[in-house]
Every structure is written in C-alpha cells, then in structure tokens.
Amino acid sequence: MYFFIIFICLLKHCDAQHNWELLDESKLIRFLLTKYEPEAVQVYNKLVNSEWEHAIDLNNTVKANANVKANLEMVNFEKYYWTRYFRHLDSTNYKSEFVRRQVKLLKELGMSALNDQKYEEFSNLRSTMMNIYSTAKICPYQKKTCNLQIEGLSLNPDIENIMATSTNYDELLFTWKAWRDATGPKIKELYKTYVALSNEGARANNFRDRGAMWRNKFESPTFENDLERLWMEVKPLYDELHLYVLNKLKLKYGNQFDAVDGLIPAHLLGNMWAQNWMHISDLVLPFLNETTIDVTSALKKQGYTPWQMFQTADKFYQSIGLDPCNMSYNVTAGAMIEKPKNRHVICHASAWDFHNGRDFRIKMCTRVTFEDFITIHHEMGHIQYYMLYKNQPIAFRDGANPGFHEAVGDTIALSVSSITHLRKIGLISNNQLSSSSSLNSLMIMALERIAFLPFGLILDKWRWDVFSGKVSPDKWNTHWWQYRKSIQKIKPPVFRSDVLDFDPGSKFHVPADAQYISYFVAHILEFQLHKALCIAAGQYDPFSDRLPLHKCDIYGSKAAGKRLKSGLSLGSSRHWRVALKAISGETGLSGSAILEYFQPLYKYLKLENKKSKISF
Ligand SMILES: *[C@@H]1O[C@H](CO)[C@@H](O)[C@H](O)[C@H]1NC(C)=O
Ligand SMILES: *[C@@H]1O[C@H](CO)[C@@H](O)[C@H](O)[C@H]1NC(C)=O
Ligand SMILES: *[C@@H]1O[C@H](CO)[C@@H](O)[C@H](O)[C@H]1NC(C)=O
Ligand SMILES: *[C@@H]1O[C@H](CO)[C@@H](O)[C@H](O)[C@H]1NC(C)=O
Ligand SMILES: *[C@@H]1O[C@H](CO)[C@@H](O)[C@H](O)[C@H]1NC(C)=O
C-alpha cells in the first residue's frame, strides 16, 4: 500500500520534472486553466490585498508582516511553477500563437530565478538602497551645518519645493549638491553588488544581462535604434525649447553662469533632475501679461470635492463608451481618495488591480488642484486598462508593452487639459481663449513633456551600459554626465568626481530597481494615440488649421472609444504592434504627432531664438 503511493508520487514527480505531458497543446491549456490560473488568482489577490492594507496603514506592524509573508508566498508560488513546469517548456512546440505567447511570458521568472540565498541578498540590497534614498535628509541652505534628525529636510515635499520655487542661484546649487551628497555615495558600493546580482538573475532567465532582460519587454530586436530614431525626430523641437530657455535663464541669472558651451546648469530648471521644467514657467512664458489659465481656482471656486473630481473623470471615460469604474474611487468599497488624518499612508497616487476581475481601486491623497485632476485621469486610465483585459489569462493581464500602461490615462489627459474641454466643462471662461493664452498653455505642456524626453531616454541608456559592462564602475559618473551633456544638454553646476560621486543614485528609479524607458515610450505613444483618436473623433484635421491637434477633445466620441477598446482589451496577448495598429492604424512608434501638436510653439520658438541676440 505504502509502496504503491510512493510509486505514484515518484511517477508524478518525474512527469513534472520533464513535463512531457504538457508538450501536448490541449493538455497545457487545461493545466493552465484548471490548475495554474485559479491558484495564481488566489496568490496575487492575497498579495495585492496585503500590499494595499500595508500601504494605507504604514505603522501597523501586523499588516506589514502580513505583506512580507504574502510576498514570500508569491515568490514561492512563481518559483514552484517555473522550476517544475514553465522553464522546461519550449514555446516553439505549440501551434497556436495564444499558447506560444503565454509560454514565452511564463518562462521569464524575473529575479527570483536566483537561488534562494542570492535572491534574499538581492532583495535586501534593494531595500537597503531604497531606505538610504527615502530617508535621506539635507541641511537647509540657511543653516548649512545642522542636526539632520531635527532640522533636516526631506526630498518630498521640502527639497522638491525649494528646487521648484527658489530663484536664488546659490541656494539651488547648495540644495542640488547636498541631495546628491546625501544619496549617491552611500549607494555606489551597494550598486556594484546589485549590478552583479542583477546580471546573474538575468542570465538565469536566459538573457545576456539585466539591460537585455528589461529591453526584451519591448519585443523589438531594433529597440535601441528605434529609440534613437524617435529621439532624432523630436530633437529639433527639444533643441529650440532648450535654447529658448537657456536665453531666458541667462537673462535671469546673468554672469552667475557661463553658457559659451550651450549647456544649462542642472540646478536652474525647477526640478532636482532637470526632468520637468514646468516650475520655471514664470521665467519663460511667451505672454507674461496674459492672465494665466487657472483651473485650480476654478475647481475650488466651484466647490469640487475629490469625489466629484473622480466622478467627472469617470464621466469622461464613459462618454467615449467605456464602462463606469465607480468601484475604483468608492470609499465604502475600499478605495482611498483622501489623506487619512489618523494614520500614515503612502500618498503617491496609484491604481490597483486585485486580480479577481471585480476589485480595482485607486489610492490617492487628492487635493483639489488641476494637477491632481489630471492625475486622476491618469490613474483611471490604468483602471480602464485593467478592466478591459480582465478576461485574458493571467499572463496577458498586462500592458501591450510597459509604455502602454502609462500612456492610456495620459492620452485622455491631453483631451481633458485642452482649452476646448476645460471650457466645455466650465473650468475656464471664454475670455481666456486668446491665441496668446493658448501659446502659453502649449509652453507649459512643452516644459513638462518635451523637456522630459531626453531625461527619459538617458537614465536607461546609462543603466544598459552599466549592466552590459560597456562602462566600468570607475567611469560610471563620467559616463552619466556624458549623456547628460550630449543628449540633454545639461551640465553639472559644480565639479563631479568618479571617485566620490554617484549622481544616477540620486534618482528614485535607480535604487528602486525600476526600469525607466517605459516613460520615454509612453510620452511618445500618448501623442501618437491622441492624434489617432482625434482623427477617429473628427476633431483633428492634419491638413487644415481649423482643428489643431492641441485643441482636440475626444469627449463623447464613441468612435474613438471603440478604437481604444479594441487595442487595450488585448492586454499583452498580442505583440504591441497589433494593439497599436488596432488603435491608430500604425505599426510603429512615431514622433510625428508630437511635432504636429506643438507646431505653433515650435514656430514661435524658432522665431524668438533667431531674434534673440544674446551673446554668451
Ligand atoms: C509611524 O511611522 C513613521 C515612519 O514610518 C514614524 O515617523 C512615526 O513616528 C510613526 N508613528 C507612530 C504613531 O508610530
Ligand atoms: C510553495 O508553492 C507551492 C505551489 O503553490 C505550494 O504547493 C507549496 O506548499 C509552497 N511552499 C511553501 C513553503 O509555501
Ligand atoms: C499681451 O501682450 C501682447 C503683445 O505683447 C498683446 O498682443 C496682448 O493683447 C496682451 N494681452 C493682454 C491681456 O494684455
Ligand atoms: C457603481 O454605480 C452603480 C450605478 O450608479 C451602483 O449601482 C453600484 O453600486 C456602484 N458600485 C460601486 C462599487 O460603487
Ligand atoms: C459604494 O459601494 C457600496 C458597496 O460596495 C455600495 O453599496 C454603494 O452604493 C456605492 N456608492 C456609490 C456612490 O456608488
């Protein structure tokens, strides 16, 4: 009797190891549907629940521990299936693309492919680096030596506010340098081990290095060249914006910096990483005499509550034919849309898929501002995407590529922030619709979205070179600044050293082990999608000045919504080119929509830059 049972077990075990049974397509499908999927749904739902509970009650140690436990269970679960089944499968064995693609995705486990001891080392390393980053403090400019515990400033909101609002050259310089001193050097040594373990993990997934593993998500053998081509398309616009801003900064700061090299000192652009220049709009708006469009005041004056802001966004998505997503901001159903007074929470806005096809929630400490109004539309874009692909197998419940998920809400936000739409919903009045205020709005948009592009490109260009070993640790910082100078045309305001400094480490996504190129792709994609949806909605005519792209609003267009749906509901079940084609008719990324959107501003910048006779 006992022998019999053991024998059966052994046989089963052997089957699992070689899993020759699963070479049969229909058996694999049945295995995934009846065994893997239900278990995966349970494991992920439990994990997301515990993560949510922890995020909305940070000081609760019971919840924190439950989250750690759920994480371990998830890693064990994934590794169990990978080790026993998925890693042995060969996608070329299957006829249907549906199965081949699932196998391809399931075969990639990620960093937990490392052995247990190394995976633990990797996880610890990551949390140590994140801890250094998130607890870093600096002394205020007014008191350069201080007791950090008591008087120290944190990045958010203190330090970011200084970078955004100060126009004191020396204070900005001090703050810029102090933040880098407080983070990079403490992370650099750890980063060396991190790179080695990252690459080892990537190799366990059959990739050359971690950079190759990250790029693989974009499923294009020419990805790096594609990015280069996209950058070349939009570079002329960036260059004009950059020169225009350089001239204005030179007017403002005079001889405090030298600009013969045509580079902007990195600390003067209103942001710690010079990645978003919106906060220096006071210095650079084309028409400073024009009353600025102030949607925040309008929202406040009209008594909007956070909930009403969410409802307004929900109505936008419904107007183009998408399903209501009221569960995502219903507080009774679990959502969090305001900062609780009685406990610590992670305020960073986020959208959550609980993996059970019903529960989708937004977590946000909403303030009644235009910025948050736009953020709501962004987060709701994630929710709509989750809802549209909820019936796909779990391996396909993901963006068509990592850029798509970020791009959905941003695409909608381009319509929402158009003066056409803001007027439609009564947030700006008719007398704010002059062509000069419209150019001002375009400038603000460019300071945010165009200024970002080269930064979005270089962070991972640099990391790919680090992972591949193309650049050695003793040249990491120099290499970073080579990209900053040649692509972003930004220079460090003080001497940087390869021995002492590690400036990439002062940006969240580096210690956080989070890839970044998806933001570059998303910024390109959202204009491309916007253009396609606007044409579908009959709100943009490339061959006439009557309906310019920056004034297009797709509100109410079922035709636009239908296209969006057909692409997004695929999840990652097809190559992203298929999803892109369904929405836009195009099969490749293109920068042309950006140029069309910013056309009036581009003309203005070129003219102003020609006129400007400042000599450095
Ligand atoms: C909660 O945790 C934060 C840091 O995470 C800490 O600063 C704070 O003192 C804690 N509050 C309570 C009531 O324990
Ligand atoms: C690991 O996961 C597998 C599959 O879900 C499960 O059977 C096993 O009990 C888990 N082991 C631990 C230690 O949780
Ligand atoms: C702002 O100045 C421009 C030209 O410099 C002028 O055309 C425009 O009417 C002015 N706007 C206001 C509101 O004064
Ligand atoms: C969503 O709205 C519908 C209709 O207004 C309502 O019946 C339903 O209870 C709401 N669901 C949630 C979770 O808020
Ligand atoms: C919120 O959700 C609860 C239960 O999930 C439901 O009873 C209620 O009607 C919803 N509220 C709104 C305003 O939809």
XYZ file of C-alpha atoms and ligand atoms in Angstrom:
686
model
C 0.000 0.000 0.000
C 2.612 2.495 1.056
C 4.869 1.430 -1.699
C 2.098 1.990 -4.171
C 1.512 5.543 -3.029
C 5.180 6.384 -3.110
C 5.471 4.925 -6.521
C 2.646 7.077 -7.827
C 4.221 10.137 -6.273
C 7.545 9.413 -7.824
C 5.999 8.964 -11.199
C 4.111 12.214 -10.873
C 7.270 13.891 -9.769
C 9.110 12.610 -12.817
C 6.303 13.792 -15.043
C 6.528 17.216 -13.552
C 10.267 17.436 -13.942
C 10.176 16.562 -17.585
C 6.558 17.627 -18.029
C 6.424 15.885 -21.355
C 2.662 15.739 -20.914
C 2.490 19.482 -21.231
C 4.060 19.337 -24.651
C 0.578 18.462 -25.776
C -1.115 21.757 -26.527
C -4.559 20.898 -25.228
C -3.115 19.385 -22.045
C -1.109 22.513 -21.419
C -4.177 24.692 -21.897
C -6.135 22.535 -19.472
C -3.263 22.612 -16.990
C -3.085 26.401 -17.123
C -6.831 26.876 -16.903
C -7.665 24.398 -14.178
C -4.523 24.309 -12.074
C -2.269 27.303 -12.564
C -4.774 30.120 -13.119
C -7.026 29.563 -10.088
C -4.012 29.276 -7.824
C -2.358 32.329 -9.360
C -5.509 34.416 -8.929
C -5.627 33.459 -5.272
C -1.948 34.139 -4.625
C -1.923 37.505 -6.425
C -5.194 38.625 -4.876
C -3.852 37.865 -1.426
C -0.615 39.659 -2.202
C -2.287 42.789 -3.579
C -4.693 42.858 -0.644
C -1.858 42.694 1.857
C 0.110 45.314 -0.051
C -2.905 47.593 -0.099
C -3.593 47.144 3.615
C 0.035 47.939 4.360
C 0.135 50.988 2.057
C -2.892 52.582 3.723
C -1.682 51.893 7.269
C 2.095 52.045 7.321
C 2.588 51.944 11.080
C 0.591 48.786 11.549
C 3.201 46.075 12.068
C 0.686 43.232 11.808
C -0.204 44.404 8.319
C 3.428 44.980 7.407
C 4.274 41.429 8.430
C 1.307 40.008 6.553
C 2.605 41.806 3.471
C 6.082 40.340 3.862
C 4.554 36.889 4.244
C 2.323 37.270 1.175
C 5.359 38.366 -0.812
C 7.275 35.250 0.196
C 4.294 33.095 -0.733
C 4.094 34.757 -4.127
C 7.802 34.225 -4.801
C 7.498 30.600 -3.716
C 4.437 30.122 -5.901
C 6.023 31.596 -9.011
C 9.238 29.756 -8.481
C 7.453 26.491 -7.850
C 5.651 26.597 -11.186
C 8.653 27.932 -13.026
C 11.061 25.324 -11.699
C 8.715 22.411 -12.187
C 6.940 23.372 -15.364
C 7.404 26.607 -17.210
C 11.166 26.795 -17.549
C 11.183 23.420 -19.309
C 8.622 24.402 -21.899
C 9.614 25.463 -25.374
C 7.217 27.893 -26.976
C 8.087 26.728 -30.496
C 6.406 23.391 -29.715
C 2.935 24.879 -29.895
C 0.833 25.702 -32.898
C -1.391 28.481 -31.610
C 0.128 31.883 -31.022
C -2.120 32.232 -27.976
C -0.309 29.360 -26.282
C 3.135 30.200 -27.625
C 2.921 33.696 -26.204
C 1.752 32.532 -22.802
C 4.633 30.095 -22.641
C 7.056 32.811 -23.634
C 5.825 35.086 -20.844
C 5.620 32.357 -18.215
C 9.167 31.248 -18.978
C 10.511 34.571 -17.771
C 10.504 34.453 -13.994
C 12.464 37.567 -13.148
C 14.916 37.977 -10.314
C 13.518 35.168 -8.171
C 15.186 32.805 -10.647
C 18.264 33.391 -8.480
C 18.865 30.747 -5.863
C 17.180 31.429 -2.525
C 20.235 32.801 -0.785
C 21.154 35.129 -3.637
C 17.575 36.245 -4.109
C 17.435 37.192 -0.458
C 20.695 39.089 -0.823
C 19.271 40.884 -3.851
C 16.031 41.806 -2.041
C 17.924 43.070 0.976
C 20.237 45.104 -1.197
C 17.292 46.697 -2.927
C 15.589 47.627 0.323
C 18.835 48.966 1.778
C 19.327 51.232 -1.234
C 15.699 52.351 -1.130
C 15.972 53.020 2.556
C 19.010 55.234 2.044
C 17.139 57.104 -0.658
C 13.844 57.538 1.130
C 15.284 58.563 4.489
C 17.985 60.895 3.128
C 17.931 64.384 4.600
C 19.894 67.551 3.983
C 20.514 70.700 5.961
C 18.763 73.879 4.886
C 20.770 76.475 2.965
C 20.227 78.935 5.792
C 21.893 76.569 8.255
C 24.456 74.520 6.383
C 25.542 72.613 9.429
C 22.543 71.337 11.297
C 21.193 68.438 13.299
C 19.760 66.332 10.479
C 17.368 64.456 12.763
C 15.700 67.657 13.907
C 16.319 70.266 11.234
C 16.987 68.116 8.182
C 14.848 68.494 5.063
C 13.311 65.542 3.211
C 13.015 65.262 -0.546
C 9.261 65.382 -0.572
C 7.981 67.995 -0.074
C 10.773 70.227 1.364
C 13.633 69.768 -1.075
C 11.415 69.475 -4.144
C 9.696 72.718 -3.136
C 12.994 74.553 -2.911
C 14.019 73.339 -6.355
C 10.620 74.354 -7.731
C 10.290 77.783 -6.175
C 13.691 79.234 -5.268
C 15.401 81.554 -7.722
C 18.436 82.022 -5.523
C 21.320 80.639 -7.599
C 23.398 79.678 -4.573
C 20.557 78.126 -2.621
C 19.630 75.994 -5.627
C 23.248 74.964 -6.072
C 23.632 74.089 -2.406
C 20.427 72.046 -2.401
C 21.248 70.292 -5.667
C 24.656 69.220 -4.396
C 23.522 68.350 -0.874
C 20.872 65.939 -2.179
C 23.467 64.155 -4.295
C 25.929 64.020 -1.392
C 23.225 62.521 0.821
C 22.312 59.714 -1.582
C 24.695 58.695 -4.389
C 27.949 57.999 -2.483
C 26.099 55.824 0.052
C 24.534 53.797 -2.734
C 27.507 53.402 -5.060
C 29.245 50.417 -3.421
C 25.933 48.597 -2.997
C 25.157 49.266 -6.624
C 28.199 47.279 -7.733
C 26.874 44.170 -5.991
C 23.398 44.983 -7.265
C 24.648 45.036 -10.862
C 26.419 41.697 -10.457
C 23.363 40.002 -8.921
C 21.038 41.638 -11.456
C 23.034 40.182 -14.286
C 23.178 36.782 -12.656
C 19.385 36.848 -12.317
C 19.035 37.879 -15.938
C 21.268 35.023 -17.071
C 19.107 32.569 -15.122
C 16.283 33.779 -17.399
C 18.493 33.285 -20.473
C 19.371 36.920 -21.036
C 22.852 38.302 -21.575
C 22.423 40.920 -18.858
C 19.718 42.787 -16.974
C 19.521 45.533 -19.582
C 18.759 42.948 -22.262
C 16.100 41.478 -19.984
C 14.456 44.876 -19.499
C 14.568 45.691 -23.212
C 13.052 42.306 -24.062
C 9.692 43.547 -22.757
C 9.514 45.806 -25.789
C 9.842 42.866 -28.166
C 11.835 44.655 -30.811
C 15.252 43.480 -31.977
C 15.865 47.041 -33.164
C 14.616 48.690 -29.964
C 17.724 50.757 -29.299
C 17.834 52.016 -32.880
C 14.089 52.709 -32.767
C 14.632 54.913 -29.730
C 17.486 56.722 -31.415
C 15.302 57.391 -34.447
C 12.431 58.649 -32.275
C 14.793 60.938 -30.428
C 16.136 62.332 -33.714
C 12.549 63.057 -34.777
C 11.735 65.156 -31.719
C 15.217 66.570 -31.076
C 14.763 69.684 -33.249
C 11.826 70.721 -31.060
C 13.763 69.983 -27.861
C 16.760 71.933 -29.137
C 14.656 75.040 -29.822
C 12.984 74.783 -26.423
C 16.358 74.284 -24.761
C 17.945 77.299 -26.478
C 14.951 79.497 -25.694
C 15.067 78.500 -22.014
C 18.850 78.932 -21.896
C 18.430 82.504 -23.169
C 15.808 83.262 -20.535
C 17.939 81.772 -17.758
C 20.892 83.804 -18.933
C 18.741 86.928 -18.723
C 17.668 85.978 -15.236
C 20.961 84.790 -13.748
C 23.397 86.874 -15.821
C 27.020 86.218 -15.053
C 26.332 83.647 -12.387
C 26.928 81.011 -15.014
C 28.780 80.724 -18.257
C 26.937 79.466 -21.314
C 29.551 79.517 -24.076
C 29.221 75.735 -24.281
C 25.463 75.998 -24.861
C 24.723 73.838 -21.799
C 22.279 74.658 -18.990
C 23.460 74.186 -15.385
C 21.383 71.318 -13.997
C 20.066 73.125 -10.918
C 18.205 76.025 -12.589
C 15.300 74.209 -14.219
C 12.875 73.942 -11.331
C 13.423 70.244 -10.697
C 16.049 68.149 -8.920
C 16.832 66.121 -12.044
C 16.030 68.761 -14.676
C 13.391 66.343 -15.973
C 10.384 68.655 -15.760
C 10.768 72.401 -16.291
C 7.184 73.363 -15.528
C 8.115 75.207 -12.380
C 10.144 77.845 -14.165
C 7.223 78.817 -16.394
C 7.211 82.272 -14.767
C 10.561 82.872 -16.422
C 9.743 81.589 -19.860
C 6.054 82.003 -20.725
C 5.682 83.798 -24.066
C 2.976 86.181 -22.785
C 3.535 87.077 -19.185
C 0.947 89.862 -19.385
C -1.782 87.324 -20.120
C -3.850 86.112 -17.195
C -2.819 82.512 -16.807
C -5.463 79.863 -17.114
C -6.089 78.927 -13.518
C -8.085 75.726 -13.363
C -7.211 75.130 -9.713
C -9.008 78.294 -8.651
C -11.976 77.373 -10.801
C -12.191 73.916 -9.210
C -12.036 75.445 -5.737
C -14.459 78.232 -6.513
C -16.971 75.741 -7.856
C -16.657 73.678 -4.692
C -15.355 70.476 -6.270
C -14.641 67.679 -3.798
C -12.137 64.909 -4.556
C -15.056 62.556 -5.154
C -16.594 64.942 -7.690
C -13.266 65.206 -9.478
C -13.208 61.419 -9.776
C -16.792 61.352 -10.945
C -16.017 63.945 -13.620
C -13.137 61.782 -14.863
C -15.347 58.671 -14.797
C -17.893 60.515 -16.943
C -15.204 61.326 -19.497
C -14.301 57.660 -19.921
C -17.985 56.734 -20.082
C -18.610 59.403 -22.702
C -16.377 57.539 -25.151
C -18.171 54.277 -24.441
C -16.024 52.684 -21.739
C -17.574 51.079 -18.657
C -18.129 53.014 -15.435
C -15.343 52.454 -12.923
C -17.040 53.818 -9.828
C -15.683 50.971 -7.686
C -12.196 52.435 -8.141
C -12.987 55.560 -6.126
C -15.821 54.287 -3.915
C -14.508 54.631 -0.387
C -17.136 52.269 1.022
C -15.935 49.633 -1.432
C -12.366 50.107 -0.195
C -10.801 52.903 -2.257
C -8.809 55.720 -0.673
C -9.130 59.142 -2.269
C -8.230 61.431 0.602
C -5.354 61.509 3.034
C -6.494 59.931 6.327
C -5.853 62.027 9.400
C -5.340 59.230 11.890
C -2.621 57.112 10.253
C 0.437 57.069 7.978
C -0.154 56.091 4.367
C 1.797 56.030 1.114
C 0.359 59.067 -0.587
C 1.899 58.504 -4.012
C -1.109 58.080 -6.333
C -1.572 54.575 -7.702
C -4.091 52.284 -9.388
C -4.547 48.707 -8.234
C -5.703 45.505 -9.915
C -6.763 42.947 -7.326
C -6.702 40.216 -9.967
C -10.192 38.908 -9.283
C -11.917 40.745 -12.119
C -14.059 42.852 -9.763
C -11.921 44.820 -7.421
C -9.991 47.752 -8.884
C -9.019 50.654 -6.660
C -7.281 53.989 -6.695
C -5.233 55.212 -3.760
C -4.557 58.913 -3.731
C -4.260 61.803 -1.269
C -6.280 64.053 -3.548
C -6.035 67.809 -3.275
C -8.428 69.998 -5.191
C -5.951 71.192 -7.826
C -5.657 70.991 -11.600
C -2.572 68.809 -11.238
C -4.494 66.242 -9.209
C -7.437 66.476 -11.583
C -5.080 65.369 -14.365
C -3.522 62.687 -12.141
C -6.993 61.236 -11.533
C -7.455 60.793 -15.278
C -4.024 59.166 -15.438
C -4.806 56.651 -12.683
C -8.230 55.964 -14.129
C -6.514 55.087 -17.412
C -4.770 52.233 -15.565
C -8.110 51.117 -14.100
C -9.795 51.123 -17.506
C -6.924 49.076 -18.922
C -7.256 46.537 -16.041
C -10.986 46.290 -16.685
C -10.598 45.865 -20.429
C -8.166 42.957 -20.174
C -9.647 41.312 -17.083
C -10.893 38.303 -19.068
C -7.492 37.483 -20.514
C -5.408 34.665 -18.988
C -3.335 35.988 -16.127
C -0.127 36.003 -18.177
C -1.752 38.503 -20.550
C -3.212 40.858 -17.956
C -0.610 43.474 -18.623
C 0.089 46.393 -20.912
C 0.913 45.611 -24.548
C 4.358 46.854 -23.553
C 5.434 48.722 -20.411
C 4.906 52.077 -22.155
C 1.240 51.396 -22.909
C 0.014 51.338 -19.334
C 1.383 54.787 -18.615
C 0.176 56.173 -21.923
C -3.562 55.427 -21.651
C -4.501 57.961 -18.993
C -2.035 60.494 -20.350
C -3.671 60.242 -23.761
C -7.048 61.040 -22.227
C -5.430 63.815 -20.177
C -4.348 65.512 -23.413
C -8.016 65.928 -24.325
C -9.011 66.868 -20.792
C -6.380 69.594 -20.483
C -7.201 71.129 -23.875
C -8.803 74.531 -23.605
C -11.660 73.136 -25.681
C -12.553 70.622 -22.995
C -11.894 72.834 -19.996
C -14.287 75.354 -21.457
C -16.838 72.611 -22.178
C -16.941 71.589 -18.520
C -16.907 75.181 -17.328
C -13.445 75.297 -15.807
C -12.252 78.186 -17.977
C -14.244 81.041 -19.405
C -14.478 82.309 -22.954
C -12.310 85.355 -22.367
C -9.383 83.073 -21.588
C -9.295 81.697 -25.091
C -6.964 84.138 -26.871
C -4.183 82.806 -29.080
C -1.566 84.102 -26.667
C -3.027 82.222 -23.711
C -3.193 79.173 -25.935
C 0.515 79.532 -26.721
C 1.188 79.883 -23.005
C -0.594 76.579 -22.393
C 1.440 74.891 -25.087
C 4.608 76.207 -23.488
C 3.648 74.762 -20.115
C 2.897 71.434 -21.766
C 6.286 71.516 -23.532
C 8.123 72.346 -20.295
C 6.617 69.185 -18.882
C 6.528 66.725 -21.774
C 9.221 67.841 -24.230
C 11.781 68.697 -21.572
C 11.279 65.204 -20.162
C 12.137 63.276 -23.320
C 15.965 63.284 -23.225
C 15.947 62.528 -19.498
C 13.537 59.656 -20.110
C 15.994 58.327 -22.651
C 19.308 58.622 -20.841
C 18.514 57.050 -17.480
C 18.198 53.594 -19.002
C 20.775 54.202 -21.750
C 23.178 54.692 -18.890
C 21.955 51.619 -16.995
C 22.115 49.434 -20.098
C 25.784 50.406 -20.458
C 26.365 49.664 -16.782
C 24.687 46.244 -16.927
C 26.468 45.259 -20.132
C 29.836 46.244 -18.703
C 30.415 48.726 -21.515
C 31.327 51.209 -18.804
C 33.258 50.183 -15.695
C 32.409 51.409 -12.173
C 35.350 53.827 -12.108
C 33.745 55.686 -15.045
C 30.069 55.438 -14.028
C 29.614 59.070 -13.088
C 31.577 60.479 -16.016
C 29.542 58.320 -18.359
C 26.318 59.632 -16.831
C 27.401 63.198 -17.415
C 28.456 62.423 -20.974
C 24.830 61.511 -21.714
C 23.515 64.442 -19.715
C 25.686 66.831 -21.725
C 25.396 65.365 -25.194
C 21.693 64.433 -25.177
C 20.009 66.578 -22.528
C 22.486 69.476 -22.947
C 22.659 69.893 -19.191
C 25.871 70.273 -17.207
C 26.727 69.866 -13.530
C 26.971 73.203 -11.743
C 29.938 72.032 -9.687
C 32.810 69.613 -10.241
C 31.783 65.949 -10.244
C 34.153 63.143 -9.369
C 34.150 59.491 -10.369
C 35.660 58.612 -7.024
C 33.287 60.479 -4.732
C 30.059 60.957 -6.654
C 27.332 58.664 -7.940
C 24.746 61.016 -9.395
C 22.410 58.453 -11.025
C 21.870 57.124 -7.474
C 20.093 60.354 -6.570
C 17.139 59.429 -8.794
C 14.455 57.170 -7.294
C 14.298 54.547 -10.038
C 17.993 53.630 -9.754
C 17.995 52.469 -6.108
C 14.403 51.250 -6.580
C 15.477 48.842 -9.336
C 12.695 50.136 -11.602
C 13.193 50.419 -15.344
C 12.517 53.841 -16.810
C 12.475 53.712 -20.607
C 8.734 52.993 -20.484
C 8.193 56.670 -19.603
C 10.031 57.780 -22.717
C 7.994 55.359 -24.820
C 4.768 56.457 -23.103
C 5.486 60.139 -23.767
C 5.880 59.406 -27.474
C 2.970 56.985 -27.569
C 0.411 59.226 -25.852
C 0.679 61.892 -28.547
C 0.517 59.241 -31.255
C -2.612 57.724 -29.677
C -4.096 61.167 -29.087
C -3.670 62.028 -32.752
C -5.244 58.758 -33.898
C -8.203 59.095 -31.536
C -8.681 62.733 -32.526
C -8.830 61.783 -36.199
C -11.304 58.999 -35.370
C -13.381 61.531 -33.438
C -13.294 64.000 -36.315
C -11.610 66.527 -34.034
C -8.299 66.829 -35.842
C -7.581 67.519 -39.461
C -3.860 67.382 -40.252
C -4.472 69.262 -43.479
C -6.309 72.251 -42.085
C -5.669 74.868 -39.420
C -9.287 74.718 -38.357
C -8.834 71.897 -35.846
C -5.288 71.907 -34.469
C -4.164 68.859 -32.528
C -3.540 70.702 -29.266
C -7.161 71.855 -29.167
C -8.649 68.447 -29.875
C -11.036 66.950 -27.336
C -12.359 63.427 -27.923
C -15.062 63.749 -25.228
C -18.230 61.955 -26.329
C -16.673 60.171 -29.297
C -17.778 56.545 -29.358
C -15.651 56.027 -32.477
C -12.511 56.991 -30.558
C -13.543 54.838 -27.602
C -14.132 51.846 -29.847
C -10.606 52.034 -31.212
C -9.117 52.403 -27.762
C -11.088 49.414 -26.513
C -10.071 47.172 -29.381
C -6.392 47.772 -28.694
C -6.437 47.751 -24.898
C -8.636 44.696 -24.432
C -5.853 42.598 -25.989
C -3.726 43.136 -22.894
C -0.373 41.615 -23.742
C -1.917 38.705 -25.639
C -0.559 40.053 -28.910
C 2.559 41.946 -29.895
C 2.210 45.641 -29.032
C 2.317 46.477 -32.732
C -1.042 44.718 -33.057
C -2.520 46.778 -30.225
C -1.055 49.956 -31.684
C -2.464 49.119 -35.100
C -5.924 48.485 -33.670
C -5.941 51.941 -32.110
C -4.001 54.017 -34.603
C -3.663 52.058 -37.830
C 0.115 52.369 -37.443
C 2.509 49.571 -36.546
C 5.500 51.526 -35.308
C 6.188 54.311 -32.829
C 6.403 57.731 -34.371
C 7.302 61.191 -33.109
C 5.339 62.996 -35.788
C 2.246 63.559 -33.601
C 4.370 65.430 -31.046
C 5.657 67.750 -33.733
C 2.117 68.348 -35.010
C 0.806 69.004 -31.512
C 3.490 71.569 -30.727
C 3.640 73.129 -34.211
C 2.561 76.666 -33.156
C 5.042 76.679 -30.291
C 7.828 75.320 -32.471
C 7.310 78.195 -34.921
C 7.312 80.694 -32.087
C 10.487 79.281 -30.518
C 12.385 79.325 -33.788
C 11.407 82.925 -34.393
C 12.315 84.038 -30.879
C 15.618 82.177 -30.944
C 16.532 83.894 -34.216
C 15.597 87.293 -32.814
C 17.462 86.734 -29.609
C 20.843 88.377 -29.910
C 22.265 87.425 -26.557
C 25.903 86.534 -26.897
C 27.453 84.394 -24.240
C 4.852 55.893 12.032
O 5.966 55.647 11.191
C 6.700 56.801 10.830
C 7.786 56.419 9.880
O 7.396 55.391 9.050
C 7.263 57.461 12.086
O 7.927 58.654 11.720
C 6.139 57.763 13.060
O 6.667 58.235 14.254
C 5.274 56.538 13.337
N 4.121 56.921 14.105
C 3.657 56.205 15.086
C 2.427 56.731 15.779
O 4.176 55.184 15.452
C 5.135 26.857 -2.468
O 4.156 26.902 -3.511
C 3.621 25.645 -3.881
C 2.683 25.866 -5.048
O 1.708 26.800 -4.758
C 2.919 25.013 -2.681
O 2.421 23.738 -3.020
C 3.885 24.920 -1.522
O 3.217 24.465 -0.365
C 4.523 26.266 -1.220
N 5.559 26.136 -0.203
C 5.635 26.965 0.822
C 6.774 26.738 1.759
O 4.837 27.876 0.996
C -0.149 90.907 -24.100
O 0.826 91.431 -24.989
C 0.624 91.092 -26.365
C 1.767 91.641 -27.198
O 2.873 91.890 -26.438
C -0.716 91.655 -26.834
O -0.937 91.274 -28.172
C -1.828 91.124 -25.940
O -3.069 91.714 -26.283
C -1.548 91.421 -24.465
N -2.546 90.759 -23.657
C -3.141 91.357 -22.626
C -4.180 90.558 -21.873
O -2.879 92.494 -22.279
C -21.479 51.884 -9.231
O -22.591 52.625 -9.687
C -23.747 51.826 -9.861
C -24.810 52.668 -10.540
O -24.696 54.000 -10.254
C -24.185 51.292 -8.497
O -25.329 50.510 -8.629
C -23.060 50.469 -7.903
O -23.373 50.083 -6.581
C -21.755 51.245 -7.863
N -20.723 50.327 -7.462
C -19.709 50.668 -6.656
C -18.803 49.583 -6.214
O -19.542 51.793 -6.293
C -20.160 52.182 -2.968
O -20.066 50.797 -2.779
C -21.034 50.280 -1.886
C -20.756 48.810 -1.624
O -19.724 48.299 -2.370
C -22.410 50.499 -2.485
O -23.389 49.984 -1.600
C -22.629 51.973 -2.697
O -23.857 52.204 -3.343
C -21.514 52.568 -3.523
N -21.649 54.018 -3.554
C -21.830 54.704 -4.680
C -21.957 56.173 -4.525
O -21.873 54.192 -5.769
